[in-house]
PDB file of C-alpha atoms in Angstrom:
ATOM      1  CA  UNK A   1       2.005   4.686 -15.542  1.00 74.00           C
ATOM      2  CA  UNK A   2      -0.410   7.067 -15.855  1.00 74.00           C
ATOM      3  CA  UNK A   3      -4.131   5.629 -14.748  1.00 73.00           C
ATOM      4  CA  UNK A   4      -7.438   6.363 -16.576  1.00 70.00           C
ATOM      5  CA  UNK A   5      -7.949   9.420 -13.778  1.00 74.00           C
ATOM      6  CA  UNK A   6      -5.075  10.743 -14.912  1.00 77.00           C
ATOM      7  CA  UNK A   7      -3.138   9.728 -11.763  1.00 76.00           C
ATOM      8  CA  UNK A   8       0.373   8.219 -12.089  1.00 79.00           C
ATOM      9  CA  UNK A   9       0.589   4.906 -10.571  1.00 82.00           C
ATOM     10  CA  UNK A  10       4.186   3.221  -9.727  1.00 78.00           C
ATOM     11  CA  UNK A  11       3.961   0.286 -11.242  1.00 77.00           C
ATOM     12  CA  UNK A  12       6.209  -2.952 -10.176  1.00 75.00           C
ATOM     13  CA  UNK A  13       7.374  -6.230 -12.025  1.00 72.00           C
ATOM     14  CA  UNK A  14       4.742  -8.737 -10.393  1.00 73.00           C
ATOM     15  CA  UNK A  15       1.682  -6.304 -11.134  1.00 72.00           C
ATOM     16  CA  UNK A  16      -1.213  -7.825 -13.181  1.00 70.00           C
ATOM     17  CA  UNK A  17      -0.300  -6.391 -16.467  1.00 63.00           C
ATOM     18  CA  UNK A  18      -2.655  -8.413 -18.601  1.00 73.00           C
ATOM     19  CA  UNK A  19      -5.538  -7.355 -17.036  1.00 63.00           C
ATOM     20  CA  UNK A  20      -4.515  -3.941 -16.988  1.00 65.00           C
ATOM     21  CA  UNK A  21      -3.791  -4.023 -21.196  1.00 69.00           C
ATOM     22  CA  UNK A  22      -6.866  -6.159 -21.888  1.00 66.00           C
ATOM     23  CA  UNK A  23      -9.091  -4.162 -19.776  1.00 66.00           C
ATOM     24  CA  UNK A  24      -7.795  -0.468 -20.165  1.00 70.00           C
ATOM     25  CA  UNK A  25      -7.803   0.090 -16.878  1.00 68.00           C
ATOM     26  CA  UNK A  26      -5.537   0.070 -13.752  1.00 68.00           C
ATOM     27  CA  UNK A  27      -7.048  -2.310 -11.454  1.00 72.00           C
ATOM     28  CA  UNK A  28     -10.305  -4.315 -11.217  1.00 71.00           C
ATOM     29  CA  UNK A  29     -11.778  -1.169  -9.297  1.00 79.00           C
ATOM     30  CA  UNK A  30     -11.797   0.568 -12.528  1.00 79.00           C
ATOM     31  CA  UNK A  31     -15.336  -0.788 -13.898  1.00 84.00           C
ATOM     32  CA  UNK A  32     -16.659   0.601 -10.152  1.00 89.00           C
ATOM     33  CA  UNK A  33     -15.175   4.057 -10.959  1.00 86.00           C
ATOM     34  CA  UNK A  34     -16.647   4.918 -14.214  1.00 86.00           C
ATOM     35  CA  UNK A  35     -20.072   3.013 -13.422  1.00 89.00           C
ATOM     36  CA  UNK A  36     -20.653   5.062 -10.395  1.00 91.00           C
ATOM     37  CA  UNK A  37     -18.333   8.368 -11.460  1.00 83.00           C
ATOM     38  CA  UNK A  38     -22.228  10.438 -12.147  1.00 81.00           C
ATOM     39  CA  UNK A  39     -23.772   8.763  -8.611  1.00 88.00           C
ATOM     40  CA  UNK A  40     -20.819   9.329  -5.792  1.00 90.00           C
ATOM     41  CA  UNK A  41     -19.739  12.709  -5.856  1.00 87.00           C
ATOM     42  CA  UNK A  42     -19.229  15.704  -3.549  1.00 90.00           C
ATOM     43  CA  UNK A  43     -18.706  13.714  -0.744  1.00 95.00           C
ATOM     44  CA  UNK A  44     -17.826  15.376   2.454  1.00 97.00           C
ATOM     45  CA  UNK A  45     -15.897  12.506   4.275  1.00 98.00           C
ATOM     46  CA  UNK A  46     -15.138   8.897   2.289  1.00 97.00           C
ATOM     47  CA  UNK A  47     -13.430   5.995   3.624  1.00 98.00           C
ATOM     48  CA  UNK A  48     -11.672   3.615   1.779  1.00 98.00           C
ATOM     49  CA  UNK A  49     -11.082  -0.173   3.340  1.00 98.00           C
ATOM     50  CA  UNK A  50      -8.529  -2.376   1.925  1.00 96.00           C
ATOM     51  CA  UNK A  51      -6.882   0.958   0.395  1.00 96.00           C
ATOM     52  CA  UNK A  52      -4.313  -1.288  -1.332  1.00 94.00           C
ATOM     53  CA  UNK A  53      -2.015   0.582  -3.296  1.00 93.00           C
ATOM     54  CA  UNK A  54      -4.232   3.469  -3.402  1.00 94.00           C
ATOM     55  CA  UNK A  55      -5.628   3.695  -6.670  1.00 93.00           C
ATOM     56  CA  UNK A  56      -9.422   3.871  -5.401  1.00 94.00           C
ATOM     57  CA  UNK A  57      -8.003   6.497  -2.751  1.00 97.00           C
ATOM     58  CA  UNK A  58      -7.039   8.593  -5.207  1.00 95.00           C
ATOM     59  CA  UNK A  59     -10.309   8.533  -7.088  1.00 95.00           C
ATOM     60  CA  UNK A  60     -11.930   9.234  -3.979  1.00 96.00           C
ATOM     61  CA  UNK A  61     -10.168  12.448  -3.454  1.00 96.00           C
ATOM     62  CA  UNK A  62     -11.253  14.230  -6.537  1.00 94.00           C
ATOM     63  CA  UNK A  63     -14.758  13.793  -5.356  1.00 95.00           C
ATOM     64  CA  UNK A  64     -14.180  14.067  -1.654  1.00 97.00           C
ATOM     65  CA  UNK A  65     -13.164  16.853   1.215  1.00 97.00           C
ATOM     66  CA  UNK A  66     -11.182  14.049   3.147  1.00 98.00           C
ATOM     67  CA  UNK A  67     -10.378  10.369   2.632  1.00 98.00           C
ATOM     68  CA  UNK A  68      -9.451   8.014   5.221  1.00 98.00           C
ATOM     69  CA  UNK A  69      -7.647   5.238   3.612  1.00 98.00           C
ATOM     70  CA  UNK A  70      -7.156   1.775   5.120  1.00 98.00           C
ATOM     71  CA  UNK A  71      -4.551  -0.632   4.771  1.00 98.00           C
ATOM     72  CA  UNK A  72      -2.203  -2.745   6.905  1.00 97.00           C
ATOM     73  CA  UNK A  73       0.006  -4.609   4.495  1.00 96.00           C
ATOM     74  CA  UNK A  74       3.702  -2.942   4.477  1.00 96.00           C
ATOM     75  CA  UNK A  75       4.153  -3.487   0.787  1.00 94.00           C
ATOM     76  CA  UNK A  76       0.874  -2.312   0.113  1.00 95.00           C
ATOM     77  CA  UNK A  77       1.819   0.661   2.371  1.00 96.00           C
ATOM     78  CA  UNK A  78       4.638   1.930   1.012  1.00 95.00           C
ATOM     79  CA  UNK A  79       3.100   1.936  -2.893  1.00 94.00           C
ATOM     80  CA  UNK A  80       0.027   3.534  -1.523  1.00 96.00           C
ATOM     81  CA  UNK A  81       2.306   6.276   0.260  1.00 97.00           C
ATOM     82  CA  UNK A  82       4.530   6.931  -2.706  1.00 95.00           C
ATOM     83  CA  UNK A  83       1.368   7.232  -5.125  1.00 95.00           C
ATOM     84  CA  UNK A  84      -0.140   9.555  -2.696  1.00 97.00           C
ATOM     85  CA  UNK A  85       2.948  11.754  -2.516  1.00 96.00           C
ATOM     86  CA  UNK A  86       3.925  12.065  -6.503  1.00 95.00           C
ATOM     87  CA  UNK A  87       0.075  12.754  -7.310  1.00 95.00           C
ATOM     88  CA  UNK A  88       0.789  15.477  -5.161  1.00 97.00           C
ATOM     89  CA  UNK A  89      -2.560  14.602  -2.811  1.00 97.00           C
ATOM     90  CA  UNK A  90      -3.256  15.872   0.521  1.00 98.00           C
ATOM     91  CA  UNK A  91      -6.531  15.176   1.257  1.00 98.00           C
ATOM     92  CA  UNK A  92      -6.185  11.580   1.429  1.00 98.00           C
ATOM     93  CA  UNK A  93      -4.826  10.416   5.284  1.00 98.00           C
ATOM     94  CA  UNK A  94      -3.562   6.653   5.686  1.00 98.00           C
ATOM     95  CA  UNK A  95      -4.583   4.770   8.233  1.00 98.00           C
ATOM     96  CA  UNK A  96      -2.134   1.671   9.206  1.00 98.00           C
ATOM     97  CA  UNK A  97      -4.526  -0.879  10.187  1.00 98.00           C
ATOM     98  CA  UNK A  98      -7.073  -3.057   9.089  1.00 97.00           C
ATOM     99  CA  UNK A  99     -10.211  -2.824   9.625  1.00 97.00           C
ATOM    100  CA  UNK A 100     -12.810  -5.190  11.049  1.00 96.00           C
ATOM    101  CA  UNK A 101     -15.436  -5.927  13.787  1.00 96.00           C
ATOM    102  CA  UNK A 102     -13.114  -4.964  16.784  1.00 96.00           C
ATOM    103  CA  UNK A 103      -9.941  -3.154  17.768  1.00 96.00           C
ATOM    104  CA  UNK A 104      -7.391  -5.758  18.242  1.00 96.00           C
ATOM    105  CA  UNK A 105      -4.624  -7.229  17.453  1.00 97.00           C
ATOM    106  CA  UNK A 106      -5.104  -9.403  14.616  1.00 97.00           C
ATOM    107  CA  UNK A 107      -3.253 -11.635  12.159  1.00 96.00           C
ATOM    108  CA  UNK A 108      -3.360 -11.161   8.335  1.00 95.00           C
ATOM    109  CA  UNK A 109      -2.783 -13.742   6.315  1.00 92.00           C
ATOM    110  CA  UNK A 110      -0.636 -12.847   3.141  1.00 94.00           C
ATOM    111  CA  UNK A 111      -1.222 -14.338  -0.378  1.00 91.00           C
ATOM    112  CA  UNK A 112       0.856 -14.695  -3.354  1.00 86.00           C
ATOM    113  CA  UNK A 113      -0.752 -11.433  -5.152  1.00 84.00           C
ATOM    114  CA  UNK A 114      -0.289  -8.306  -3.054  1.00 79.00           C
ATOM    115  CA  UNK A 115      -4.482  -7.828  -3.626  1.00 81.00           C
ATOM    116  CA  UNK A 116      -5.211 -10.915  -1.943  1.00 85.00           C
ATOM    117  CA  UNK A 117      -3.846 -10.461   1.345  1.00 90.00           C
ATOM    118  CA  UNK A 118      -7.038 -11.304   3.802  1.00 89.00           C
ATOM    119  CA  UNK A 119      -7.738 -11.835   7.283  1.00 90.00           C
ATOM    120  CA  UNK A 120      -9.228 -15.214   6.199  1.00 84.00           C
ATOM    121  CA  UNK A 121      -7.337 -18.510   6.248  1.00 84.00           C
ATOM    122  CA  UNK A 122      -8.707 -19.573   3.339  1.00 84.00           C
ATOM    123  CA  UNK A 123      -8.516 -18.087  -0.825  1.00 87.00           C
ATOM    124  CA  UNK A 124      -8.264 -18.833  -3.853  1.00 83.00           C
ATOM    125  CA  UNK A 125      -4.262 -17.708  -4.086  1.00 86.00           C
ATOM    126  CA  UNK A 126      -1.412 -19.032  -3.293  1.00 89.00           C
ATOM    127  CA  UNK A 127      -0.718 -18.398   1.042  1.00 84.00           C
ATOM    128  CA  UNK A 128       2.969 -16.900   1.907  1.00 92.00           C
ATOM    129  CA  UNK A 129       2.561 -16.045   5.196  1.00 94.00           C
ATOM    130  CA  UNK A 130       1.376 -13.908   7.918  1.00 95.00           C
ATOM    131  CA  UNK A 131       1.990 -11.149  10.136  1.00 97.00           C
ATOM    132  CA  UNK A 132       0.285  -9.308  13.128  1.00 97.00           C
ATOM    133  CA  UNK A 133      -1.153  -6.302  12.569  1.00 97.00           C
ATOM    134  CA  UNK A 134      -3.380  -3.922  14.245  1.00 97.00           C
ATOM    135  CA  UNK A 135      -7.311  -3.642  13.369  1.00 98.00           C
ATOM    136  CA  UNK A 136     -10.139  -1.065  14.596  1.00 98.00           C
ATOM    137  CA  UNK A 137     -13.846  -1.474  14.293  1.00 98.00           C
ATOM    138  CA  UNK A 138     -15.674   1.556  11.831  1.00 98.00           C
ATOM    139  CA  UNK A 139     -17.340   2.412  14.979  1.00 97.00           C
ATOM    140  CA  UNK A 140     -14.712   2.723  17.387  1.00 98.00           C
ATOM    141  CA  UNK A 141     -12.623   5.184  15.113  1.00 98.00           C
ATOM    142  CA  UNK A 142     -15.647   7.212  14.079  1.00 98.00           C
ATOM    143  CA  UNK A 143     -16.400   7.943  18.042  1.00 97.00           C
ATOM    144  CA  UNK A 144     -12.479   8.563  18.257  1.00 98.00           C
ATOM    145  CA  UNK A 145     -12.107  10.867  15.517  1.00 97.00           C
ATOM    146  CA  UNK A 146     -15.876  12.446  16.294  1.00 98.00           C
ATOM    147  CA  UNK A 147     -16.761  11.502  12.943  1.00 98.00           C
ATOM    148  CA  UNK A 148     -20.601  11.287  12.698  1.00 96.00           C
ATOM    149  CA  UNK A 149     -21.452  10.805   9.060  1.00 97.00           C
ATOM    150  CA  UNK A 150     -19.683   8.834   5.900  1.00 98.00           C
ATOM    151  CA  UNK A 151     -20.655   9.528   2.288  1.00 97.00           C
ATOM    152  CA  UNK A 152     -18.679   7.252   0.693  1.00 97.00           C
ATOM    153  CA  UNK A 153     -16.959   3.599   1.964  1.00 98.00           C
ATOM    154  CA  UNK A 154     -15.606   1.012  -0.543  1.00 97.00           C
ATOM    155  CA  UNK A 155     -14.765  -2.081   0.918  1.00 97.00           C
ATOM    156  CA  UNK A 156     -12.412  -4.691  -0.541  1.00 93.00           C
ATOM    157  CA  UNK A 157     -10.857  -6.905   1.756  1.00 94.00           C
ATOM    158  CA  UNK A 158     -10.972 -10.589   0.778  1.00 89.00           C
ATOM    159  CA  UNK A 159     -14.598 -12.101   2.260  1.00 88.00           C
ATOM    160  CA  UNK A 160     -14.474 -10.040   5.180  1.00 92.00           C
ATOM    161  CA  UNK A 161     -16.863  -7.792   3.827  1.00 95.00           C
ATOM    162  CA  UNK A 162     -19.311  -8.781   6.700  1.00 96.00           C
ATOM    163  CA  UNK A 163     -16.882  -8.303   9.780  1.00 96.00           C
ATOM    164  CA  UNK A 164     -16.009  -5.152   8.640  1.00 97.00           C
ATOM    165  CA  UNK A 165     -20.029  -4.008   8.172  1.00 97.00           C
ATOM    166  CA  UNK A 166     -20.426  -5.726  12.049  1.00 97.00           C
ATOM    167  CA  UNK A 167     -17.941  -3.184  13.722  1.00 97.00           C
ATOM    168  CA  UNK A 168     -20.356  -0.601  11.690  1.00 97.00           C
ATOM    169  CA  UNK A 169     -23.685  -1.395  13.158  1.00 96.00           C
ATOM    170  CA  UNK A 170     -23.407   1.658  15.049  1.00 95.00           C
ATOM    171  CA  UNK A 171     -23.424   3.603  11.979  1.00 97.00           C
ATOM    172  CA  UNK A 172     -25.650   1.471   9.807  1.00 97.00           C
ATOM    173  CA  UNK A 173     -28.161   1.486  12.272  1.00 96.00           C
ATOM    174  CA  UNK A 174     -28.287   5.401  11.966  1.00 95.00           C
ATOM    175  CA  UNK A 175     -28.084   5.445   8.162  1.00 94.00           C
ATOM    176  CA  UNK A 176     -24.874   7.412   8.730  1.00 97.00           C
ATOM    177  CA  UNK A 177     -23.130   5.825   6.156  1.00 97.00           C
ATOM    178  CA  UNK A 178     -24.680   7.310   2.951  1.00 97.00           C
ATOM    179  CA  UNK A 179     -23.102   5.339  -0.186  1.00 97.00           C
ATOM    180  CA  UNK A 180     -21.431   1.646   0.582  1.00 98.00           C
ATOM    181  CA  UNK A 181     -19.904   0.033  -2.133  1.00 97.00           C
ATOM    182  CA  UNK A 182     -18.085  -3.695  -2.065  1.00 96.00           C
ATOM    183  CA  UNK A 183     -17.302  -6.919  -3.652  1.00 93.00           C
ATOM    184  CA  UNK A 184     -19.279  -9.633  -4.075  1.00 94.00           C
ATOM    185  CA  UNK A 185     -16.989 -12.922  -4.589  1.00 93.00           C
ATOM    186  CA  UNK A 186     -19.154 -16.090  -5.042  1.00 92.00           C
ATOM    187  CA  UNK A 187     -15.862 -18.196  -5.807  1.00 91.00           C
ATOM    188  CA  UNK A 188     -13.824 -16.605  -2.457  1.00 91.00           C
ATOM    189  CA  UNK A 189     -17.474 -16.695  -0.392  1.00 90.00           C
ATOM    190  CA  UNK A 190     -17.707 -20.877  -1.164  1.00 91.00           C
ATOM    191  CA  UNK A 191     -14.162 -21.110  -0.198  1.00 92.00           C
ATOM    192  CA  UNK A 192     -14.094 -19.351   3.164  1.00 90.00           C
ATOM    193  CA  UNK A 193     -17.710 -21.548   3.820  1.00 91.00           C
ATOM    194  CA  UNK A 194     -19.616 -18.133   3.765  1.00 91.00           C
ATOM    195  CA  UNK A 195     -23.615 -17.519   3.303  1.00 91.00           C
ATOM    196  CA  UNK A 196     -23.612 -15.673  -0.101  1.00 90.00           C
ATOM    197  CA  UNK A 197     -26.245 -13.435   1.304  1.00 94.00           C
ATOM    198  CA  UNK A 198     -24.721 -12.754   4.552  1.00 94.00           C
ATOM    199  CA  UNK A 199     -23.400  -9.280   3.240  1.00 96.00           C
ATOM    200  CA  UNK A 200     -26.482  -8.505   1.832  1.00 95.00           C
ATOM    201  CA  UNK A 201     -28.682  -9.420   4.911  1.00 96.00           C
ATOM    202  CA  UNK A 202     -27.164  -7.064   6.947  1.00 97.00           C
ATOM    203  CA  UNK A 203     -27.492  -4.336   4.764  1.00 97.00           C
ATOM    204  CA  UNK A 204     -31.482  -5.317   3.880  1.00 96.00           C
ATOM    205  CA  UNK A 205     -31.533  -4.786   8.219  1.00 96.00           C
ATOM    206  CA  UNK A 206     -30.648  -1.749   7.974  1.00 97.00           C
ATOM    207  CA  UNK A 207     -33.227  -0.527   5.551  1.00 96.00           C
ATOM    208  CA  UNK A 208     -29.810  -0.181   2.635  1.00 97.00           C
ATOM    209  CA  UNK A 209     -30.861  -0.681  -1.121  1.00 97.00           C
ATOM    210  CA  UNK A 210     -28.522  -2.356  -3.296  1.00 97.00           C
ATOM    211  CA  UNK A 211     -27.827  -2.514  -6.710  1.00 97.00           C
ATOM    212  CA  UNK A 212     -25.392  -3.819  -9.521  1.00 96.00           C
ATOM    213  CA  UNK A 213     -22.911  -1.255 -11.370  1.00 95.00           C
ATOM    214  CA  UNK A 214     -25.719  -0.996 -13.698  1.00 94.00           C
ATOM    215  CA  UNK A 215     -27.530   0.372 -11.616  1.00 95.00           C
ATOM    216  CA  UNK A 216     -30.021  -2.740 -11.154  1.00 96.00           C
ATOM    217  CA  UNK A 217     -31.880  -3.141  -7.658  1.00 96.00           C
ATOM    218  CA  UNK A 218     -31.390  -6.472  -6.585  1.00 95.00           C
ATOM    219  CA  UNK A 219     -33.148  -8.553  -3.848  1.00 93.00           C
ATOM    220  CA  UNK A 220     -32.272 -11.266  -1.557  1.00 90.00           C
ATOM    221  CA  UNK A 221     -33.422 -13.744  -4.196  1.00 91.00           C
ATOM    222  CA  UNK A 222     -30.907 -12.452  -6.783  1.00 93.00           C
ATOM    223  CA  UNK A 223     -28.332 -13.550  -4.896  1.00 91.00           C
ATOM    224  CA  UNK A 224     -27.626 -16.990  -6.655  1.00 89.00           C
ATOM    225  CA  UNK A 225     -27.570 -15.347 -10.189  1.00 91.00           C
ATOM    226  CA  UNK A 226     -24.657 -12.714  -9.030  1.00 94.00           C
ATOM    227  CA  UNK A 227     -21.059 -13.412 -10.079  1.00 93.00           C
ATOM    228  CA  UNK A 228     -17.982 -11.706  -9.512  1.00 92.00           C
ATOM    229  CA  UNK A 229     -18.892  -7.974  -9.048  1.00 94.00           C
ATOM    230  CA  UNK A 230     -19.254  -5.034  -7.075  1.00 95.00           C
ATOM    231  CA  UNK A 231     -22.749  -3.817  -5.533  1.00 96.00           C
ATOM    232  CA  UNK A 232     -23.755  -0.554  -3.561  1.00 97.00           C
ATOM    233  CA  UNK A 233     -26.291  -0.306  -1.152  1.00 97.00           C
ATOM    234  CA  UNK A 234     -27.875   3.331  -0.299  1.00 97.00           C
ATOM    235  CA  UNK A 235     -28.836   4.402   2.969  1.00 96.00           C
ATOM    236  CA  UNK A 236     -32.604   4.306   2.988  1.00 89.00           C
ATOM    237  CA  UNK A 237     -33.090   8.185   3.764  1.00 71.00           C
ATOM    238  CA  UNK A 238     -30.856   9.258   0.570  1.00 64.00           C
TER     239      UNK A 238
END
C-alpha cells in the first residue's frame, strides 16, 4: 500500500485495517506527521525510538540528513527493513536494540498487536511472550557514535517514555535534543501504576516547552484534561 507520504508500506493480514480506512492514514503516527509536517523540518540528525515497522522512519528521512531508527522486535525488524529497502531509502540506519535508561540486556515483553510490544509487564493487549534483547541508553550511543546534537526524536515505546528520557539526561540537560515528540497514554500510564506527569516533569527540568499537535502550550496542571495523544516539548534555546 502506498502511505499518505507517498511511501509504499508492506502490508500483512493482522494489520489494523480499520483504522487505517476510517482514518486515511497508515498508522496512528499519521495525525503527528501532518500536524507537525510545517514545524520539524531540515533536521540534521533525527532519531526515531520504537521505529516499528518504519513508517515514522521514513517520514523522517524526507526531512532529515540521517535517521537512526530503533527497534528490537524481529517481526518488527524485518517489515521495517523491507520498507526501507523498496522505498529505495538510504539515509535511514537501523539500530537492533531498544532503547532505555541503560545498556543492558533486557527483556521485552511481546503483546498480541505487533505495536504493543513494551518493556513493561503490564498493557492493555493481550501478552504472548517475551524475549531478551539488547538495550542502550540515548547517552551512551551518542558518546559512541560522537553524536553531539539531535533535531528530531519521536518516542513510542509503550509507557516507557520516561526510562528512555532518563538514559538522555546527558543530552537534555544540554538542550541538545532540539524537537522531542511522544505519546501520552493516560489508559497504558494507570495500568503500568505510572505518575501521568512523570514524562512531563522531566522535560519542565530541563527548561523543554510542550505542547499538543495543535500547537497548544500546556502546563503541569493540564495534565488531567489530556487523553490519548502525542505532545512535543522544545528545547528552551530554540
Amino acid at each position: 500500500m502506498q502511505d499518505e507520504s507517498g511511501f509504499f508500506v508492506k502490508r500483512e493480514s493482522y494489520d489494523n485495517f480499520r483504522f487505517i480506512f476510517e482514518n486515511n492514514c497508515s498508522c496512528d503516527a499519521g495525525p503527528m506527521m501532518s500536524a507537525l509536517k510545517e514545524v520539524v523540518n531540515d533536521n540534521d540528525i533525527a532519531f526515531d525510538i520504537g521505529a516499528n515497522i518504519g513508517i515514522t522512519s521514513m517520514w523522517m528521512s524526507k526531512i532529515s540528513k540521517q535517521v537512526y531508527a530503533f527497534e528490537p522486535e524481529a517481526k518488527n525488524l524485518s517489515r521495517l527493513k523491507h520498507n526501507i529497502h523498496i522505498n529505495g531509502i538510504e539515509n535511514v540506519r537501523i539500530i537492533e536494540k531498544a532503547v532505555t535508561f541503560e545498556s543492558a540486556t533486557v527483556c521485552l515483553n511481546l503483546y498480541e498487536s505487533y505495536g504493543h510490544h513494551s518493556l513493561s509487564t503490564s498493557h492493555l493487549s493481550t501478552p504472548k511472550g517475551r524475549v531478551s534483547v539488547d538495550a542502550v541508553s540515548l547517552s551512551d550511543f551518542c558518546r559512541a557514535e560522537d553524536i553531539n546534537k539531535i533535531d528530531l526524536i519521536k518516542i513510542d515505546v509503550e509507557g516507557f517514555e520516561y526510562e528512555v528520557l532518563l538514559g538522555a539526561e546527558e543530552l537534555l540537560a544540554t538542550n541538545s535534543i532540539k524537537f522531542i515528540v511522544f505519546e501520552h497514554s493516560p489508559a497504558l500510564l494507570r495500568k503500568q501504576g505510572r505518575d501521568m506527569s512523570q514524562v512531563i516533569d522531566l522535560l519542565f527540568k530541563y527548561g523543554y516547552t510542550i505542547y499538543r499537535l495543535n500547537h497548544e502550550q500546556i502546563n503541569r496542571v493540564d495534565v488531567a484534561r489530556l487523553g490519548q495523544e502525542d505532545l512535543y516539548a522544545v528545547a528552551r534555546s530554540h
